[in-house]
Coordinates of N, CA and C in Angstrom, one line a residue:
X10 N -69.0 65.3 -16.4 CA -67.8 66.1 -16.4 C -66.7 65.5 -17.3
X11 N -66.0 66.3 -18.2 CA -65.4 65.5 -19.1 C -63.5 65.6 -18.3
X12 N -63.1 65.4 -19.0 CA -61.3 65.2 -18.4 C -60.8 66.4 -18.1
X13 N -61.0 67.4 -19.2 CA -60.3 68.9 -19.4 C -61.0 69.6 -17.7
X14 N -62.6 69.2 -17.7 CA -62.9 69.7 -16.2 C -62.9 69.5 -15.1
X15 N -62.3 67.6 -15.3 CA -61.9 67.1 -14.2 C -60.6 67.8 -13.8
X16 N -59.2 67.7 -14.9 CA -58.5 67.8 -14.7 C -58.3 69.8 -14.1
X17 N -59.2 70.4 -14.5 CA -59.0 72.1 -13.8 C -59.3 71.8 -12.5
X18 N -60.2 71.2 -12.0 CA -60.5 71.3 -11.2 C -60.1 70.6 -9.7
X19 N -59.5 69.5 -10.3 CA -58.0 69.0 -9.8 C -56.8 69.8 -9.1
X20 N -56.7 71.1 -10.2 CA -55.7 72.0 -10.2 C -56.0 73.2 -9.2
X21 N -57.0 73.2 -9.3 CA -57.9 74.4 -8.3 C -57.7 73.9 -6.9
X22 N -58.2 73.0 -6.7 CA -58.1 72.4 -5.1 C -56.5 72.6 -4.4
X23 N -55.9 71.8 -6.0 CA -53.9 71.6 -5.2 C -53.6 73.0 -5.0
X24 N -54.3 74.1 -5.6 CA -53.7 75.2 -5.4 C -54.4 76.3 -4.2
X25 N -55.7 75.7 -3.6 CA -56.5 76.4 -2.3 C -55.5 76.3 -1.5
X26 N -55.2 78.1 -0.8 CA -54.2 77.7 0.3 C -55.1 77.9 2.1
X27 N -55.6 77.3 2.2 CA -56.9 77.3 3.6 C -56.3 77.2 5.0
X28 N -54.7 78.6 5.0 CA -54.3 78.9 6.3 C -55.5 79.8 6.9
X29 N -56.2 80.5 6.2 CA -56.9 81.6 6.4 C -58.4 81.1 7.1
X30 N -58.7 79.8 6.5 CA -59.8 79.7 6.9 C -60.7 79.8 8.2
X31 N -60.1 79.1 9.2 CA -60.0 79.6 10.9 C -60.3 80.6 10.8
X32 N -59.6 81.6 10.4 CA -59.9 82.9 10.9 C -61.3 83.9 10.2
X33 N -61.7 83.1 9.2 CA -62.5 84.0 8.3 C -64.3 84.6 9.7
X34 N -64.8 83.8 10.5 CA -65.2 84.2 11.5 C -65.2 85.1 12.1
X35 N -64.0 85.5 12.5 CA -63.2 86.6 13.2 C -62.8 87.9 12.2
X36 N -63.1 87.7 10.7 CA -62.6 88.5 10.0 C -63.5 89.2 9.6
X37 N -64.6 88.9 9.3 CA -66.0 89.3 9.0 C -66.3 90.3 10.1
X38 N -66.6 90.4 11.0 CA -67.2 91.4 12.2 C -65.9 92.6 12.2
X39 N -64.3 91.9 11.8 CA -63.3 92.7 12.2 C -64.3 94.0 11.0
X40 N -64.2 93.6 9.7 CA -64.2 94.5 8.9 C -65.7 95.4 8.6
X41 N -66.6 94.4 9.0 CA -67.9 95.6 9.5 C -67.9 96.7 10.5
X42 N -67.3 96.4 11.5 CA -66.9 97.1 12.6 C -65.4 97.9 12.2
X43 N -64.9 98.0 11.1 CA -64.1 99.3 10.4 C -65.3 99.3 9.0
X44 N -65.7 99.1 8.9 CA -66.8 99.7 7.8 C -67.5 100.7 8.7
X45 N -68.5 100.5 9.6 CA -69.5 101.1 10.7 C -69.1 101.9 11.9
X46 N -67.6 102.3 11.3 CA -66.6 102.8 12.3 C -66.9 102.5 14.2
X47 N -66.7 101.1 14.7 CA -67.5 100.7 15.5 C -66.1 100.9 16.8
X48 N -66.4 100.6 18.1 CA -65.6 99.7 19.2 C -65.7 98.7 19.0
X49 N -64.6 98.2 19.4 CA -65.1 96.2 19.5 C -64.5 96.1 20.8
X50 N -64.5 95.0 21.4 CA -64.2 94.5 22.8 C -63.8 92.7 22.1
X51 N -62.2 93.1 22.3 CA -61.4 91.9 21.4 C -61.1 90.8 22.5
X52 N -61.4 89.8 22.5 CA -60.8 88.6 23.7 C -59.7 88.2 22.9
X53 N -58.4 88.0 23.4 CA -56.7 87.8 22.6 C -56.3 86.8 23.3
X54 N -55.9 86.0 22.9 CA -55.2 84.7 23.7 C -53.7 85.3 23.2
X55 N -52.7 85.3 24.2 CA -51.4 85.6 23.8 C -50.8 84.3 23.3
X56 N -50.0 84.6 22.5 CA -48.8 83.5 21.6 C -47.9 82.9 22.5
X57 N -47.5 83.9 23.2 CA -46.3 83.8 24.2 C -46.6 82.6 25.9
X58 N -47.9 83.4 26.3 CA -48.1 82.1 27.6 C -49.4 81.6 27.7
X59 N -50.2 82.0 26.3 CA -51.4 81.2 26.4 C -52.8 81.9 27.3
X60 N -52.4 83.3 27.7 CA -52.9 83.9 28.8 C -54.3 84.8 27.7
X61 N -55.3 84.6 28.8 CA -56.8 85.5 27.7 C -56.1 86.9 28.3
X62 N -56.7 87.9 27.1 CA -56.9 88.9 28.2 C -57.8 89.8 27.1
X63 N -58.6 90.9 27.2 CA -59.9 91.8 26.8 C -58.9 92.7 26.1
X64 N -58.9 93.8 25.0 CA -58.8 94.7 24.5 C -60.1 95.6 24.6
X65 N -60.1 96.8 24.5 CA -60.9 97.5 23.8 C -60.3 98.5 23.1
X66 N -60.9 98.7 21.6 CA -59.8 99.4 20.8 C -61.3 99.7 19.4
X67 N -60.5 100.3 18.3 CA -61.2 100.7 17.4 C -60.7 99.8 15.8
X68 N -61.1 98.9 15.1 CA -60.2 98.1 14.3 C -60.3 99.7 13.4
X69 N -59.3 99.3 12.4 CA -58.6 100.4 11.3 C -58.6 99.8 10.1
X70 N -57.5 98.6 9.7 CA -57.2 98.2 9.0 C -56.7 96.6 9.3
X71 N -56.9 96.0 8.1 CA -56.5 94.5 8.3 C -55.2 94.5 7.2
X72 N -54.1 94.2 7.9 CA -52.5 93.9 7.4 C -52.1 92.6 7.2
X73 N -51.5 92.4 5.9 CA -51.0 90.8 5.8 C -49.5 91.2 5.9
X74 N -48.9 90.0 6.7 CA -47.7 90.3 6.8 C -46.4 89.5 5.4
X75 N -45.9 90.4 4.6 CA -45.8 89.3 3.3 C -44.2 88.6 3.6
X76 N -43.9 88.5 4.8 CA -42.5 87.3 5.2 C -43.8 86.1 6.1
X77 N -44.5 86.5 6.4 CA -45.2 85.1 7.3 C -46.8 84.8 6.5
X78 N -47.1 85.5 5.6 CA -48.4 85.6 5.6 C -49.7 85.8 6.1
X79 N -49.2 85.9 7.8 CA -50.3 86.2 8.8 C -51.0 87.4 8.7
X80 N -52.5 87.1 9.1 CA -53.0 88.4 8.9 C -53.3 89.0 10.4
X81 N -53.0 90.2 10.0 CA -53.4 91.3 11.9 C -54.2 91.7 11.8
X82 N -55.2 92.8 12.6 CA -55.9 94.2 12.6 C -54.9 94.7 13.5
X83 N -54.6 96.2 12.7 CA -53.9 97.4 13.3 C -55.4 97.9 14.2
X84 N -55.2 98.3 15.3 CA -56.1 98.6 16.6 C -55.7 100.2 17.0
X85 N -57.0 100.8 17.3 CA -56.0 101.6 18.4 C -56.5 101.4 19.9
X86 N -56.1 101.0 20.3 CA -56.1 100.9 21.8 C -57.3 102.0 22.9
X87 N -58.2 101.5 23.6 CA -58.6 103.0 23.9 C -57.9 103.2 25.2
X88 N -57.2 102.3 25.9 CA -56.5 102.0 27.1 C -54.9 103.1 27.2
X89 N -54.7 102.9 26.3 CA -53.4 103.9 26.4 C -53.5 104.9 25.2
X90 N -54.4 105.0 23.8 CA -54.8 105.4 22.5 C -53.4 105.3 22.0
X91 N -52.9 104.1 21.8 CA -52.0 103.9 21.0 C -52.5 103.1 20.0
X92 N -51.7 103.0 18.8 CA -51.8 101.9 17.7 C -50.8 100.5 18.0
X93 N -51.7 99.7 17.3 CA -50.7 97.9 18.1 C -51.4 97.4 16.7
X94 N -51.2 95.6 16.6 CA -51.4 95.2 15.5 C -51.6 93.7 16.3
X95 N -52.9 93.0 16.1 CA -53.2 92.2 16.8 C -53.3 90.7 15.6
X96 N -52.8 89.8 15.8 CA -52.8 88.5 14.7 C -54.0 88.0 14.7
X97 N -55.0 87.6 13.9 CA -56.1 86.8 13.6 C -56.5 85.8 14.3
X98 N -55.1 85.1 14.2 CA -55.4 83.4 15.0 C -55.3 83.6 16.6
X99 N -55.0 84.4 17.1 CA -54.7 85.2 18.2 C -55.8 85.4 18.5
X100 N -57.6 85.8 18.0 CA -58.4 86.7 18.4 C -59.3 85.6 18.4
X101 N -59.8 85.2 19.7 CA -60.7 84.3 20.1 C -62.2 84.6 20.2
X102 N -62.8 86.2 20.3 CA -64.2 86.8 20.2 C -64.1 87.8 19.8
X103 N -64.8 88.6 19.2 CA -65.4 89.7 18.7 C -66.7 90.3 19.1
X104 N -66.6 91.1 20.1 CA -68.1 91.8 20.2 C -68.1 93.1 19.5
X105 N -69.2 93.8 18.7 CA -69.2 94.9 18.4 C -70.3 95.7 19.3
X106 N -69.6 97.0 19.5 CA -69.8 97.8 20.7 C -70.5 99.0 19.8
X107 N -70.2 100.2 20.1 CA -70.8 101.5 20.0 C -70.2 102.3 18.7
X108 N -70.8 103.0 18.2 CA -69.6 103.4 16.6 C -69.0 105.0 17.6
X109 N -68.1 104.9 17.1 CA -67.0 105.5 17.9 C -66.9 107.1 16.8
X110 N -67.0 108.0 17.2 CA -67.5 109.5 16.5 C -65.8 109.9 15.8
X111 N -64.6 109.4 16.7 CA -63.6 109.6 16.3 C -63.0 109.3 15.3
X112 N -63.4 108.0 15.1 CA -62.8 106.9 13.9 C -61.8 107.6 12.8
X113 N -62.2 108.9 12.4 CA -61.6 109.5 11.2 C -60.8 109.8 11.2
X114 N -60.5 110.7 12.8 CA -59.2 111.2 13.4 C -58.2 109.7 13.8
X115 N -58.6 108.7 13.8 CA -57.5 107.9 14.3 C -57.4 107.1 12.9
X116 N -58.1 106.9 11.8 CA -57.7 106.9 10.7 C -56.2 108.0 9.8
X117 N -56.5 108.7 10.4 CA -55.3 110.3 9.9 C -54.3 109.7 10.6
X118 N -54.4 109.0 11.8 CA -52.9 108.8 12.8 C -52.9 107.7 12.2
X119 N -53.2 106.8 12.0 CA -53.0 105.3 11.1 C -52.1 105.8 10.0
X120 N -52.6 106.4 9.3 CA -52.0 106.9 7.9 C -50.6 107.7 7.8
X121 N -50.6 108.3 9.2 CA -49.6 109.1 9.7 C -48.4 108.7 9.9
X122 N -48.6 107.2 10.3 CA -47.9 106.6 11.0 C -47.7 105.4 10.0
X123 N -47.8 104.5 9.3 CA -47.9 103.3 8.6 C -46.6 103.6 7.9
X124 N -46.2 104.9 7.5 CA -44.6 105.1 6.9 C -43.4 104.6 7.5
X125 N -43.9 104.4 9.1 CA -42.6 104.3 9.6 C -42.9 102.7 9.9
X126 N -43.5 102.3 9.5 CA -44.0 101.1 10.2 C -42.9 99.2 9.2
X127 N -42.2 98.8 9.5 CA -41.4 97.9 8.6 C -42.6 96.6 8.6
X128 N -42.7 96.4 9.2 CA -43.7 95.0 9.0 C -44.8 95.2 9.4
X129 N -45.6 95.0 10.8 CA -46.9 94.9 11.0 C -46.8 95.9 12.2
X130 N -45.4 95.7 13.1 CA -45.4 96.5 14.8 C -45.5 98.1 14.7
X131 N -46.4 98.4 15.2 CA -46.1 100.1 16.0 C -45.1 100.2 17.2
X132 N -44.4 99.1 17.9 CA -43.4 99.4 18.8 C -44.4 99.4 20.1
X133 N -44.0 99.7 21.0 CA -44.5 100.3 22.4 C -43.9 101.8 22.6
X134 N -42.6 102.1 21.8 CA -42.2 103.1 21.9 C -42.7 104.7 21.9
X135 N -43.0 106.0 22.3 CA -43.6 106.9 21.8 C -42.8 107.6 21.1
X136 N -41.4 107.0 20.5 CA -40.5 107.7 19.3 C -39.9 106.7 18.8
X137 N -40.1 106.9 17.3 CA -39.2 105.8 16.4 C -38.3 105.6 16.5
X138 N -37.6 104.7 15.6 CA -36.1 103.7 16.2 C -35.3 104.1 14.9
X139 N -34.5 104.6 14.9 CA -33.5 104.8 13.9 C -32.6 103.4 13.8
X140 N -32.6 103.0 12.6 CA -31.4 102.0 12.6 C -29.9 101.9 11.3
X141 N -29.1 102.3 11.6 CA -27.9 102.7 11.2 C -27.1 100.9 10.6
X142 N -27.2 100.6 9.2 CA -26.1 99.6 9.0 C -24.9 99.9 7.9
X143 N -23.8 99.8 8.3 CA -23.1 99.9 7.0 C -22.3 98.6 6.5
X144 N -22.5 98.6 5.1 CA -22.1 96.9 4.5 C -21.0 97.5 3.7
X145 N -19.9 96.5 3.5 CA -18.7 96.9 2.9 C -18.9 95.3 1.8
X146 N -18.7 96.1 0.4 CA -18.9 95.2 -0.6 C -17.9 95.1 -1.8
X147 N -17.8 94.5 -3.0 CA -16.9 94.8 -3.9 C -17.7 95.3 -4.7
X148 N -17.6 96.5 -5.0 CA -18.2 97.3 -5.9 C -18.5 97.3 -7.7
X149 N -17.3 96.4 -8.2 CA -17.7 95.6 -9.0 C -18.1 94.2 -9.4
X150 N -18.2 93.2 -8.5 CA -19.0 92.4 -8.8 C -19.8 92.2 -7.6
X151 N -20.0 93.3 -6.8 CA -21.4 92.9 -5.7 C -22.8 93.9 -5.7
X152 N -22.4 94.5 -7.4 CA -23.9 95.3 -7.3 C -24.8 94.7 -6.9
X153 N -25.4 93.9 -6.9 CA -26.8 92.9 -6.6 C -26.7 93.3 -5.1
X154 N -25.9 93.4 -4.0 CA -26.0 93.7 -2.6 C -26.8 95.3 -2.6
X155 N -25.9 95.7 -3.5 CA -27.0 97.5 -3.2 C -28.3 97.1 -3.6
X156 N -28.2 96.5 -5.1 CA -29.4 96.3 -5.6 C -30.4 96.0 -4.5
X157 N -29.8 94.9 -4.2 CA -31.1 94.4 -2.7 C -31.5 95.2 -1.8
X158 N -30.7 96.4 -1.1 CA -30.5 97.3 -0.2 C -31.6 98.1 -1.0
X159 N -31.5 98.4 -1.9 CA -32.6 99.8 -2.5 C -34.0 98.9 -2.7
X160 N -33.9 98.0 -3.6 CA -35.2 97.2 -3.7 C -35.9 96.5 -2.5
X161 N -35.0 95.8 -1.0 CA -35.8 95.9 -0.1 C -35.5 96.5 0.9
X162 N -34.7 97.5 0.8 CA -34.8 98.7 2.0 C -36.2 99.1 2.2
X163 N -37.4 99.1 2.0 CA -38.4 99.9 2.1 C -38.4 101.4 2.9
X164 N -37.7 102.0 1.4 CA -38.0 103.5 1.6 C -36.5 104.0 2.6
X165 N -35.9 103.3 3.1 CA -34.6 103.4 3.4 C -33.6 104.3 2.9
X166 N -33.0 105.0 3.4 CA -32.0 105.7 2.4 C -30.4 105.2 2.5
X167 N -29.7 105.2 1.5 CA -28.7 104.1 1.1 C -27.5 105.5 0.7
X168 N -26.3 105.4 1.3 CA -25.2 106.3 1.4 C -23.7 105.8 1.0
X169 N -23.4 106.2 0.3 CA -22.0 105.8 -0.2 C -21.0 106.8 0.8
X170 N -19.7 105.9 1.8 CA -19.3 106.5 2.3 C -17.5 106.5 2.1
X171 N -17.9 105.8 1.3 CA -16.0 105.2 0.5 C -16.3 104.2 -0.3
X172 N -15.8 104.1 -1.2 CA -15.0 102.9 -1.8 C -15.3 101.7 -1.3
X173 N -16.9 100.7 -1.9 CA -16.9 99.7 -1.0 C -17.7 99.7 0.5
X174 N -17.5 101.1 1.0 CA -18.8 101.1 2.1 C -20.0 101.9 2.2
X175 N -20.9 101.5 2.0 CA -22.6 102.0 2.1 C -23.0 101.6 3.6
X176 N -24.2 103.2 3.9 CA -24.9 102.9 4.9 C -26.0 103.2 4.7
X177 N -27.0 101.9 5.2 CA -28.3 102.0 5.1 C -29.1 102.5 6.4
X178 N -29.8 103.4 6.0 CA -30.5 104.3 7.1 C -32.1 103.8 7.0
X179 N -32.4 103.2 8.2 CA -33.8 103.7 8.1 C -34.8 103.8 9.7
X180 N -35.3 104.2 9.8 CA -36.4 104.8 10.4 C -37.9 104.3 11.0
X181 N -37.9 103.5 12.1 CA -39.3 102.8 12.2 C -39.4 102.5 13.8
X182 N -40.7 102.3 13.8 CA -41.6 101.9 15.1 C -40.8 101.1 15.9
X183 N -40.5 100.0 15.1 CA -39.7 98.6 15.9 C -39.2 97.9 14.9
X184 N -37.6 98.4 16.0 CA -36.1 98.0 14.6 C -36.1 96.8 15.2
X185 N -36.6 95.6 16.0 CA -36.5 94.7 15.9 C -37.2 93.8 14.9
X186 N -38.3 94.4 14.5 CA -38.9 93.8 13.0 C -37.8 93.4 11.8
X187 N -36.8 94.3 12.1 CA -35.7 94.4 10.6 C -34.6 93.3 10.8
X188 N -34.5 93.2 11.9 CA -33.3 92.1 12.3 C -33.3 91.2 11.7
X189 N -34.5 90.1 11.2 CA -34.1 88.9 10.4 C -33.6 89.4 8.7
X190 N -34.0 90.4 8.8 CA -33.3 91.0 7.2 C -32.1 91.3 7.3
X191 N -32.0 92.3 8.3 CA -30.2 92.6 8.3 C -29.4 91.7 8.5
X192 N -29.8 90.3 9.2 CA -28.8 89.2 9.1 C -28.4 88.8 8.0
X193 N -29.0 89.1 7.0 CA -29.1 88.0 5.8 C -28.3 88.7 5.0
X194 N -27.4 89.9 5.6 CA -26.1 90.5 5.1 C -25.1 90.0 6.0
X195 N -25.4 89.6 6.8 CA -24.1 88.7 7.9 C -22.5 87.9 6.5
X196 N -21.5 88.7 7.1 CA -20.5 88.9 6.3 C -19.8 90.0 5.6
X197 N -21.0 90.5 5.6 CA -20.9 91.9 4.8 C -21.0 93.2 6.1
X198 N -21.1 92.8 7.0 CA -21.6 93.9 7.8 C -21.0 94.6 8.5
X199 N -20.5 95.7 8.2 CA -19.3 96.5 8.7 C -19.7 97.2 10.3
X200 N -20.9 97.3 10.4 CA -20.8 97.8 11.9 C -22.8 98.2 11.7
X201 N -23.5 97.9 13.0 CA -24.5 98.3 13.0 C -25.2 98.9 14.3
X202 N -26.1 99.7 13.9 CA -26.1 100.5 15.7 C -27.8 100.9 15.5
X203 N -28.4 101.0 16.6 CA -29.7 101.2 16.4 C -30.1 102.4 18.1
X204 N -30.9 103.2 17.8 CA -31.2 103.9 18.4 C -31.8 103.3 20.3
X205 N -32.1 101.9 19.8 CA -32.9 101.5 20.8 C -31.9 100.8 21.4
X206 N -31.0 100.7 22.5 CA -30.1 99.6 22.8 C -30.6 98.6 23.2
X207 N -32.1 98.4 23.6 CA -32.0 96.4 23.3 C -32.3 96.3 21.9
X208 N -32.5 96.7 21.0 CA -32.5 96.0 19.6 C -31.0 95.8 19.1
X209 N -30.2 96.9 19.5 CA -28.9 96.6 19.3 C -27.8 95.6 19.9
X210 N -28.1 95.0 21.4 CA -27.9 94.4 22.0 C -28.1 92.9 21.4
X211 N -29.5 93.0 20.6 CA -30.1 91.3 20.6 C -29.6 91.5 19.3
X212 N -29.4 92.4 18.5 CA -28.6 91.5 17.4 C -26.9 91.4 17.3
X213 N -26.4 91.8 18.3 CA -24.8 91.7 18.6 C -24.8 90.2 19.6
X214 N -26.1 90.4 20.3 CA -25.8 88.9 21.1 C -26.1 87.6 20.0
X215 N -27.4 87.6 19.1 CA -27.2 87.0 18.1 C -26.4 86.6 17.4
X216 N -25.7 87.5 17.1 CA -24.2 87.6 16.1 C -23.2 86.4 17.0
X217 N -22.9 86.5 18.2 CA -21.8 85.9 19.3 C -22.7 84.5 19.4
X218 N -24.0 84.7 19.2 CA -24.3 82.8 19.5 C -23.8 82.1 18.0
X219 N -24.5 82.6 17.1 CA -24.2 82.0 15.6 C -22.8 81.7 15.7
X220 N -22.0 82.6 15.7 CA -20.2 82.8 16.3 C -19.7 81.1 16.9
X221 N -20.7 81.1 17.9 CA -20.4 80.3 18.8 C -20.7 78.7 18.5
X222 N -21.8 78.9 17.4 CA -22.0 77.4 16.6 C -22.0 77.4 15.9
X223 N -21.0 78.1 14.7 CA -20.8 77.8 13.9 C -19.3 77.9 13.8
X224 N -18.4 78.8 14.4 CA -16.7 78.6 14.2 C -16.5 78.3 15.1
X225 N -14.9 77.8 14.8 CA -13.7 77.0 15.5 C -13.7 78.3 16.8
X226 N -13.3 77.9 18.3 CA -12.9 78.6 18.9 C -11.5 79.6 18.7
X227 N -10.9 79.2 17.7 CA -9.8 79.6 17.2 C -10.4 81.2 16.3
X228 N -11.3 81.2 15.7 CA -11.5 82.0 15.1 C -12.8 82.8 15.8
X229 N -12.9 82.8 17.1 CA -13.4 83.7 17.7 C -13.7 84.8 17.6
X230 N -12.2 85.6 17.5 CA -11.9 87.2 17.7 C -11.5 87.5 16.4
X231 N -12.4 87.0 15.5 CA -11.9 87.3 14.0 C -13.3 88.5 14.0
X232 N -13.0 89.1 12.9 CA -14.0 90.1 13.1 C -15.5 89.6 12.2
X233 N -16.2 90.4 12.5 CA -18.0 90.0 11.6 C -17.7 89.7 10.3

């Protein structure tokens, strides 16, 4: 091997990113069993308390999430026939079961549905979450804030309602997905309201902790 092939191949390795690897096991059967439009019978270890517990569902699609990089299968559930979205590293077995006659039709609801969808969650909800923000900016030197509002609103609709205040509207499964985005207007945020009152709740209570460690008690009752 001469230098030029040592040195590529040097470059190849620093650049393998092998979060995925673990899962590739688990990934293989996911996507034959949506090729063979099959059931599977999923064993899930939760994130949350470590607890196994069985799925039975139909895989659909495999989603990467592009703020974490993790990868899901969107499911439909045959227990309640809802759609959910299950993490990789999360899925400890895979059995493939019976090919399921329906697959096409819950394909159509997949498709149906993936518009309202902000990140990976379908909600538990059986009606989307409207979420209402309006940002108050300087209109000549804070174009780049709309900018960002149209370029990552995904599909959001964006309203001029005076001089300086816009409201961004949008529409999905679970407005708690959106929350680490709409903070990242924090300052700018003239008022926010969400159809779901605990999504609205945890980001008003959010708001009051940040409040709480990061200003003077003196500037408490100053506004957002």
């Amino acid at each position: 091997m001469d230098s030029w092939d040592l040195k590529n191949t040097m470059f190849r390795f620093r650049s393998d990113y092998l979060i995925h690897t673990l899962e590739d096991e688990i990934l293989l059967p996911l996507l034959q069993a949506i090729e063979e439009h099959r059931l599977l019978n999923l064993t899930v270890r939760s994130s949350k308390n470590g607890r196994m517990k069985e799925i039975l569902a139909v895989p659909l699609k495999i989603l990467v999430s592009t703020q974490t990089g993790r990868r899901y299968v969107c499911v439909r559930r045959q227990s309640d026939r809802r759609l959910t979205s299950v993490r990789l590293d999360n899925i400890r077995d895979v059995k493939l079961l019976d090919i399921d006659p329906l697959c096409d039709s819950y394909q159509k609801d997949y498709s149906s549905n993936i518009s309202h969808v902000w990140g990976v969650s379908f909600g538990e909800s059986r009606q989307p979450e409207t979420i209402r923000l309006c940002i108050r900016l300087n209109e000549e030197t804070e174009s780049y804030i709309l900018n960002r509002l149209e370029r990552e609103g995904r599909q959001g609709s964006l309203k001029r309602l005076e001089p300086g205040l816009y409201e961004y509207t949008r529409t999905c499964w679970d407005g708690a997905e959106m929350l680490p985005w709409i903070k990242t207007f924090t300052g700018r945020i003239h008022s926010f309201t969400c159809s779901n009152p605990k999504v609205e709740k945890r980001f008003w209570d959010d708001i009051r902790l940040m409040k709480q460690m990061y200003l003077c008690p003196s500037d408490m009752n100053q506004n957002l």
